[in-house]
Coordinates of C-alpha atoms and ligand atoms in Angstrom, one line a residue:
M1 CA 28.0 -26.3 -14.0
P2 CA 24.7 -25.0 -12.6
L3 CA 22.1 -27.5 -11.6
K4 CA 19.7 -28.2 -14.5
S5 CA 16.2 -29.7 -14.7
F6 CA 14.7 -31.9 -17.4
I7 CA 11.9 -29.3 -17.3
D8 CA 12.6 -26.5 -19.7
V9 CA 12.8 -23.3 -17.7
P10 CA 13.3 -19.9 -19.6
R11 CA 16.2 -17.9 -18.5
E12 CA 14.1 -15.0 -17.2
S13 CA 11.7 -17.4 -15.2
H14 CA 11.4 -16.8 -11.5
F15 CA 11.2 -20.5 -10.8
P16 CA 14.3 -22.4 -11.9
I17 CA 15.4 -25.6 -10.1
Q18 CA 17.5 -23.4 -7.8
N19 CA 14.3 -21.8 -6.4
L20 CA 11.5 -24.4 -5.8
P21 CA 9.2 -22.1 -3.8
F22 CA 6.3 -23.7 -1.8
G23 CA 2.6 -22.8 -2.2
I24 CA -0.9 -24.1 -1.9
F25 CA -2.7 -24.7 -5.2
R26 CA -6.1 -26.1 -6.2
P27 CA -6.4 -28.0 -9.5
R28 CA -9.6 -27.6 -11.6
T29 CA -10.9 -30.7 -10.0
G30 CA -9.8 -31.9 -6.5
A31 CA -8.8 -30.4 -3.2
A32 CA -6.2 -27.8 -2.4
R33 CA -2.7 -29.2 -1.6
V34 CA 1.0 -28.3 -1.3
G35 CA 2.9 -27.6 -4.5
V36 CA 6.3 -26.4 -5.6
A37 CA 6.8 -24.2 -8.7
I38 CA 9.3 -25.0 -11.4
G39 CA 9.2 -23.0 -14.7
E40 CA 5.6 -22.8 -15.8
Y41 CA 4.6 -25.8 -13.8
V42 CA 3.5 -26.8 -10.3
V43 CA 4.8 -30.1 -8.8
D44 CA 2.1 -31.8 -6.8
L45 CA 3.8 -32.8 -3.5
A46 CA 0.7 -34.6 -2.3
A47 CA 0.9 -37.0 -5.3
L48 CA 4.6 -37.5 -4.7
E49 CA 3.9 -38.2 -1.0
Q50 CA 1.4 -40.9 -1.9
K51 CA 4.1 -42.5 -4.1
E52 CA 6.3 -42.5 -1.0
H53 CA 8.9 -40.2 -2.4
F54 CA 9.1 -38.4 0.9
A55 CA 9.9 -40.0 4.2
L56 CA 9.5 -37.1 6.6
G57 CA 8.6 -38.9 9.9
Q58 CA 5.3 -40.7 10.2
D59 CA 3.1 -38.1 8.7
R60 CA 1.8 -39.2 5.3
Q61 CA -0.6 -36.3 5.0
L62 CA 1.9 -33.5 5.3
F63 CA 1.2 -32.2 1.7
S64 CA -2.4 -33.3 1.1
T65 CA -3.6 -30.3 3.0
D66 CA -4.6 -26.7 2.3
S67 CA -1.9 -25.0 4.3
L68 CA 1.9 -25.2 4.9
N69 CA 1.5 -25.0 8.7
A70 CA 2.3 -28.7 9.5
F71 CA 5.3 -28.6 7.2
L72 CA 6.4 -25.2 8.7
A73 CA 6.3 -26.7 12.2
L74 CA 8.9 -29.4 11.2
G75 CA 11.8 -27.0 10.9
R76 CA 14.9 -26.6 8.8
P77 CA 16.2 -30.3 8.7
A78 CA 12.9 -31.4 7.2
W79 CA 12.8 -28.4 4.8
R80 CA 16.3 -29.1 3.6
E81 CA 15.6 -32.8 3.1
T82 CA 12.4 -32.1 1.1
R83 CA 14.3 -29.6 -1.1
A84 CA 17.1 -32.1 -1.7
I85 CA 14.6 -34.8 -2.7
L86 CA 12.9 -32.4 -5.0
Q87 CA 16.1 -31.1 -6.6
H88 CA 17.1 -34.7 -7.2
L89 CA 13.8 -35.8 -8.7
L90 CA 13.7 -32.8 -11.0
A91 CA 17.3 -32.9 -12.1
A92 CA 18.1 -33.5 -15.7
D93 CA 19.9 -36.8 -15.1
T94 CA 17.3 -38.4 -12.7
P95 CA 15.1 -40.8 -14.7
T96 CA 12.4 -41.4 -11.9
L97 CA 10.0 -38.6 -13.2
R98 CA 11.7 -37.8 -16.4
D99 CA 11.1 -41.2 -18.0
D100 CA 7.8 -42.1 -16.4
S101 CA 5.1 -40.3 -18.4
A102 CA 2.2 -41.7 -16.3
L103 CA 3.8 -40.4 -13.1
R104 CA 4.6 -37.1 -14.7
D105 CA 0.9 -36.7 -15.8
R106 CA -0.1 -37.1 -12.1
V107 CA 2.5 -34.9 -10.6
F108 CA 2.8 -31.8 -13.0
Y109 CA 0.1 -29.2 -13.5
A110 CA 0.4 -26.1 -15.7
Q111 CA 0.4 -23.0 -13.4
K112 CA -2.2 -21.4 -15.7
D113 CA -4.6 -24.3 -14.9
V114 CA -4.5 -24.0 -11.1
T115 CA -5.8 -21.5 -8.5
M116 CA -3.3 -20.3 -5.9
Q117 CA -4.5 -19.9 -2.3
L118 CA -2.9 -18.4 0.8
P119 CA 0.2 -20.5 1.6
A120 CA -0.6 -20.7 5.3
R121 CA -3.2 -20.3 8.0
I122 CA -1.7 -17.0 9.3
G123 CA -2.5 -16.8 13.0
D124 CA -0.7 -13.5 13.7
Y125 CA 0.7 -10.8 11.6
T126 CA 3.2 -8.1 12.5
D127 CA 4.4 -5.2 10.3
F128 CA 7.8 -3.7 11.0
Y129 CA 9.1 -0.2 10.0
S130 CA 12.6 -1.2 9.2
S131 CA 13.5 1.0 6.2
Y132 CA 15.6 4.0 7.3
H133 CA 14.7 6.0 4.2
H134 CA 10.9 5.3 4.6
A135 CA 10.9 6.2 8.2
H136 CA 13.0 9.3 7.5
N137 CA 10.8 10.5 4.7
V138 CA 7.6 10.0 6.6
G139 CA 9.1 11.6 9.7
T140 CA 10.3 14.6 7.7
M141 CA 6.7 15.1 6.4
L142 CA 5.3 15.0 9.9
R143 CA 7.9 16.6 12.0
G144 CA 10.5 18.2 9.8
P145 CA 14.0 16.9 8.9
E146 CA 15.6 17.6 12.3
N147 CA 13.2 15.3 14.1
A148 CA 12.5 12.9 11.3
L149 CA 13.4 9.8 13.3
M150 CA 11.8 9.1 16.7
P151 CA 14.5 8.6 19.5
N152 CA 13.7 4.8 19.6
W153 CA 14.1 4.1 15.9
K154 CA 17.8 3.2 15.8
W155 CA 17.5 1.2 19.1
L156 CA 14.7 -1.2 18.3
P157 CA 12.9 -2.4 15.2
V158 CA 9.6 -0.5 15.5
A159 CA 6.5 -2.5 14.6
Y160 CA 2.7 -2.8 15.1
H161 CA 0.5 -5.9 15.4
G162 CA -1.6 -6.1 12.3
R163 CA -4.8 -7.9 11.3
A164 CA -4.3 -11.5 10.1
S165 CA -7.9 -12.2 9.0
S166 CA -7.8 -9.7 6.1
I167 CA -4.6 -11.0 4.5
V168 CA -5.5 -12.1 1.0
V169 CA -3.6 -13.9 -1.8
S170 CA -2.5 -12.1 -5.0
G171 CA -5.3 -11.4 -7.4
T172 CA -7.9 -10.6 -4.8
E173 CA -9.6 -7.3 -5.4
V174 CA -9.3 -4.6 -2.7
R175 CA -12.4 -2.6 -1.8
R176 CA -11.8 1.1 -1.1
P177 CA -12.4 1.3 2.7
H178 CA -14.6 3.7 4.8
G179 CA -13.3 5.3 7.9
Q180 CA -13.3 8.5 9.9
I181 CA -11.5 11.3 8.1
K182 CA -10.9 14.7 9.5
P183 CA -10.9 17.4 6.8
P184 CA -8.4 20.2 7.6
D185 CA -11.1 22.9 7.4
T186 CA -13.7 21.4 9.7
S187 CA -13.7 20.8 13.5
A188 CA -15.5 17.4 13.4
P189 CA -14.5 14.3 11.4
V190 CA -16.8 12.6 8.7
L191 CA -17.3 9.0 7.9
G192 CA -16.5 8.2 4.3
P193 CA -14.4 6.3 1.7
T194 CA -10.7 7.1 1.9
K195 CA -9.6 9.7 -0.6
S196 CA -5.9 8.7 -0.2
L197 CA -5.6 5.0 -0.8
D198 CA -1.9 3.9 -1.0
Y199 CA 0.2 0.8 -1.5
E200 CA 3.3 -0.2 0.5
L201 CA 5.9 -2.3 -1.2
E202 CA 7.1 -4.8 1.4
M203 CA 8.4 -8.4 1.9
A204 CA 7.3 -10.7 4.7
F205 CA 8.6 -14.0 6.2
L206 CA 6.7 -17.0 7.4
I207 CA 7.5 -18.4 10.8
G208 CA 8.4 -22.1 11.0
P209 CA 8.8 -23.7 14.5
G210 CA 7.6 -21.3 17.2
N211 CA 8.8 -20.5 20.7
S212 CA 7.1 -21.2 24.0
L213 CA 5.3 -18.4 25.7
G214 CA 7.7 -16.7 28.1
E215 CA 10.8 -18.0 26.3
P216 CA 12.7 -15.5 24.2
V217 CA 14.7 -16.6 21.1
A218 CA 18.4 -15.9 21.1
I219 CA 19.4 -13.9 18.1
D220 CA 21.9 -16.5 16.9
R221 CA 18.9 -19.0 16.7
A222 CA 16.4 -16.6 15.2
I223 CA 17.0 -17.9 11.6
D224 CA 16.0 -21.5 12.7
H225 CA 12.4 -20.1 13.1
I226 CA 12.2 -18.5 9.6
F227 CA 11.0 -20.6 6.6
G228 CA 10.9 -18.1 3.7
F229 CA 9.6 -15.0 2.1
V230 CA 6.7 -13.6 0.1
L231 CA 6.0 -10.2 -1.5
M232 CA 3.5 -8.1 0.3
N233 CA 1.4 -5.0 -0.4
D234 CA 0.2 -3.3 2.8
W235 CA -2.7 -1.3 1.4
S236 CA -3.0 1.8 3.4
A237 CA -5.6 4.6 3.8
R238 CA -3.5 7.7 4.6
D239 CA -6.4 10.1 5.5
I240 CA -7.9 7.6 7.9
Q241 CA -4.4 6.9 9.3
A242 CA -3.6 10.6 9.8
W243 CA -6.7 11.1 12.1
E244 CA -6.5 7.8 14.0
Y245 CA -2.9 6.9 14.5
Q246 CA -2.0 8.8 17.7
P247 CA -1.3 7.5 20.3
L248 CA -1.6 3.8 19.5
G249 CA -0.6 3.5 15.8
P250 CA -2.5 2.4 12.7
F251 CA -5.9 0.7 13.0
L252 CA -8.6 0.9 10.3
A253 CA -6.1 2.5 8.0
K254 CA -4.5 -0.9 7.5
N255 CA -6.9 -3.6 8.7
F256 CA -9.1 -3.8 5.6
C257 CA -6.7 -5.7 3.3
T258 CA -3.1 -6.9 3.0
S259 CA -2.1 -8.8 -0.1
I260 CA 0.7 -11.4 -0.4
S261 CA 2.2 -13.4 -3.2
P262 CA 1.3 -17.1 -3.3
W263 CA 4.8 -18.7 -3.6
V264 CA 7.1 -18.8 -0.5
V265 CA 10.8 -18.6 -1.4
T266 CA 12.9 -20.5 1.1
L267 CA 16.0 -19.1 2.9
E268 CA 17.8 -22.1 1.2
A269 CA 17.0 -20.7 -2.2
L270 CA 18.1 -17.2 -1.1
E271 CA 21.4 -18.3 0.4
P272 CA 23.5 -17.4 -2.7
F273 CA 22.1 -13.8 -2.5
R274 CA 23.1 -13.0 1.1
K275 CA 24.9 -9.7 1.7
P276 CA 26.3 -8.1 4.8
L277 CA 23.9 -6.0 6.8
L278 CA 24.6 -2.2 6.5
P279 CA 26.6 -0.8 9.5
Q280 CA 24.4 0.2 12.4
D281 CA 25.2 3.3 14.5
P282 CA 24.7 3.3 17.5
A283 CA 25.6 -0.4 18.0
P284 CA 22.5 -2.3 19.0
L285 CA 22.0 -3.7 22.5
P286 CA 23.6 -7.2 22.9
Y287 CA 20.3 -9.1 22.4
L288 CA 20.1 -7.6 18.9
H289 CA 23.8 -8.1 18.0
L290 CA 24.6 -10.9 15.6
T291 CA 28.2 -11.3 14.3
N292 CA 28.1 -11.4 10.5
D293 CA 24.4 -10.4 10.4
F294 CA 23.1 -10.4 6.9
T295 CA 20.4 -9.2 4.4
Y296 CA 19.6 -10.3 0.9
D297 CA 20.1 -8.6 -2.5
I298 CA 16.5 -8.7 -3.9
H299 CA 15.5 -6.3 -6.6
L300 CA 11.9 -5.1 -6.1
E301 CA 9.5 -3.2 -8.4
A302 CA 6.0 -1.8 -8.2
R303 CA 4.0 -1.1 -11.3
L304 CA 0.7 0.7 -11.8
Q305 CA -1.9 -0.2 -14.4
T306 CA -4.7 2.3 -14.8
A307 CA -7.8 1.7 -16.9
K308 CA -6.3 3.9 -19.7
L309 CA -2.6 3.0 -19.7
N310 CA -1.5 0.7 -22.6
V311 CA 1.2 -1.0 -20.5
P312 CA 1.8 -1.0 -16.7
H313 CA 4.1 1.8 -15.6
I314 CA 6.9 1.0 -13.1
I315 CA 6.7 3.5 -10.2
T316 CA 9.1 2.0 -7.7
R317 CA 12.5 0.3 -8.1
T318 CA 14.1 -0.6 -4.8
N319 CA 16.1 -3.4 -3.0
F320 CA 15.5 -5.4 0.1
Q321 CA 19.2 -4.9 0.9
S322 CA 18.6 -1.3 1.9
L323 CA 16.7 -2.3 5.1
Y324 CA 18.3 -1.1 8.4
W325 CA 17.2 -4.0 10.6
S326 CA 17.8 -7.6 9.8
I327 CA 15.3 -10.4 9.9
S328 CA 17.2 -12.0 12.9
Q329 CA 16.9 -8.7 14.8
Q330 CA 13.2 -8.4 14.0
L331 CA 12.5 -11.9 15.3
A332 CA 14.7 -11.7 18.4
H333 CA 13.1 -8.3 19.3
H334 CA 9.6 -9.7 18.7
A335 CA 10.2 -12.6 21.1
V336 CA 12.4 -10.9 23.8
S337 CA 9.3 -10.1 25.8
G338 CA 8.4 -13.8 25.8
C339 CA 5.9 -13.4 23.0
N340 CA 5.2 -16.8 21.5
L341 CA 5.6 -16.9 17.7
Q342 CA 3.8 -19.8 16.0
P343 CA 4.0 -21.7 12.7
G344 CA 2.4 -19.6 10.0
D345 CA 2.8 -16.2 11.7
L346 CA 3.8 -13.5 9.2
L347 CA 6.4 -10.8 9.9
A348 CA 6.7 -8.0 7.4
S349 CA 9.5 -5.6 6.7
G350 CA 7.6 -2.3 6.4
T351 CA 7.7 -0.2 3.3
I352 CA 11.1 -0.7 1.5
S353 CA 12.4 2.7 0.3
G354 CA 16.0 3.5 -0.7
A355 CA 17.9 6.8 -1.0
A356 CA 16.9 7.5 -4.6
E357 CA 13.5 9.1 -5.4
E358 CA 12.5 6.2 -7.7
S359 CA 13.2 3.8 -4.9
R360 CA 10.4 5.1 -2.7
G361 CA 8.0 2.3 -1.9
C362 CA 4.6 4.0 -1.5
M363 CA 2.7 7.0 -3.0
L364 CA 2.9 8.9 0.3
E365 CA 6.6 9.3 -0.4
L366 CA 6.6 9.3 -4.2
T367 CA 4.1 12.2 -4.3
W368 CA 5.2 13.7 -1.0
R369 CA 1.7 13.4 0.5
G370 CA 0.1 14.4 -2.8
A371 CA 2.1 17.6 -3.3
N372 CA 3.9 16.2 -6.4
P373 CA 1.5 14.0 -8.3
L374 CA 3.0 11.1 -10.3
K375 CA 2.9 11.8 -14.1
L376 CA 2.1 8.7 -16.1
P377 CA 3.3 8.2 -19.7
N378 CA -0.2 8.8 -21.2
G379 CA -0.6 12.2 -19.4
E380 CA -2.6 10.9 -16.5
T381 CA -1.6 11.9 -13.0
R382 CA -2.0 10.2 -9.6
K383 CA -1.8 11.6 -6.1
W384 CA -3.2 8.3 -4.7
L385 CA -4.7 5.1 -6.2
E386 CA -8.0 5.5 -8.0
D387 CA -10.8 3.0 -8.4
G388 CA -9.9 0.5 -11.2
D389 CA -6.1 0.9 -10.7
E390 CA -4.1 -2.3 -10.4
L391 CA -0.9 -2.3 -8.4
T392 CA 1.6 -5.2 -8.9
I393 CA 4.7 -5.8 -6.9
T394 CA 7.4 -8.2 -8.2
G395 CA 10.9 -9.1 -7.1
W396 CA 13.9 -11.4 -7.9
C397 CA 17.5 -12.2 -7.2
E398 CA 19.9 -12.7 -10.1
E399 CA 23.0 -14.8 -10.5
D400 CA 25.0 -15.9 -13.5
G401 CA 22.4 -17.5 -15.7
Y402 CA 19.4 -17.7 -13.5
R403 CA 16.9 -15.8 -11.4
V404 CA 15.4 -16.8 -8.0
G405 CA 12.1 -14.8 -8.1
F406 CA 9.0 -14.3 -6.1
G407 CA 6.4 -14.1 -8.8
E408 CA 4.1 -11.2 -8.0
V409 CA 1.4 -9.8 -5.8
A410 CA -1.3 -7.9 -7.6
G411 CA -4.6 -6.3 -6.6
R412 CA -7.1 -4.0 -8.3
V413 CA -9.0 -1.3 -6.5
L414 CA -12.8 -1.6 -6.4
P415 CA -15.1 1.4 -5.7
P416 CA -16.5 1.8 -2.2
L417 CA -19.7 0.1 -1.3
Ligands
MN501 MN1 3.4 -1.4 6.2

């Protein structure tokens, strides 16, 4: 018998009692605080904390704050305890909240009545490049199929350090960026708005407890440092990227905006959806080898809404499971130099593409650098995103009778200044 709540949760909801993702919300009146989503509601953890429903050490202000960072730093025992308390309080046969309408009025908000903020103060942000099919497709465009993958790709999870200050929460509009672009028929570059704005369908995880500077994290302890996942759109300007990226990688092409979904789905909620990691050949070096390493079965979609389309059109259908490198490998590699990860750091997967054409996670691949424009149901075509287009990424896991979902990350493109 699956766990049930006294809150009515529709079957297709992303937020049943099995999920309970954490986020930061602001009610119409009052300060931002920590909440957990269930069905169409938010549970106010600050209100529950004041009623002493949580006993997580001495800190009585853990949830009356506008970021998850303090909670993230506590680590998995505190996360598990909080989740257990919440699942108990929300269960169909627990009267504490169910039968106390005054307490319920103080604790529950309708999601439509609150504003979601970034879940954490993100100090540092890293973006990996862990999808084999994405790396292979992009490498094929640049170097041909024989040299698609660089020699290091199957030995280490390639990444770059991104820009944390321009990470925004879902719903924030994205301004078409300016940068240097080098037209093929001229010898000098020009400064101008990008003509090839793209999305990248990604997921990203938030770091819990960090590691000290100089002290690597063993791969069998990597998971202790990971709290949970959000959806991410790594907005990218391909023409700026093409001119600037050698030899140090992307810079302005990706530092203008990165969008994430507001609800953080915990590894506890994702546990039923673990799958074995795909085989790796060559075998990774010992510091990247984890017996029974795993990934998750998470269905992911991107949909495009133009000013003229009646309904959004799904342009990517893919799965997190197709990634080559695991989250444990990404974290262990990140820290093997002694780099100190800190609570609230964000580590992203890279664009998630599968083998099928419809599973390509960005327009660069879907249109093969603009050579095969997307055809939309109303006759419109797209090589890249246009001003006014809205791109939304969603994702969920599914079991008998319920979904553990991530909500969505959406953003609309504004014309350049
Ligand atoms: Mn990316």
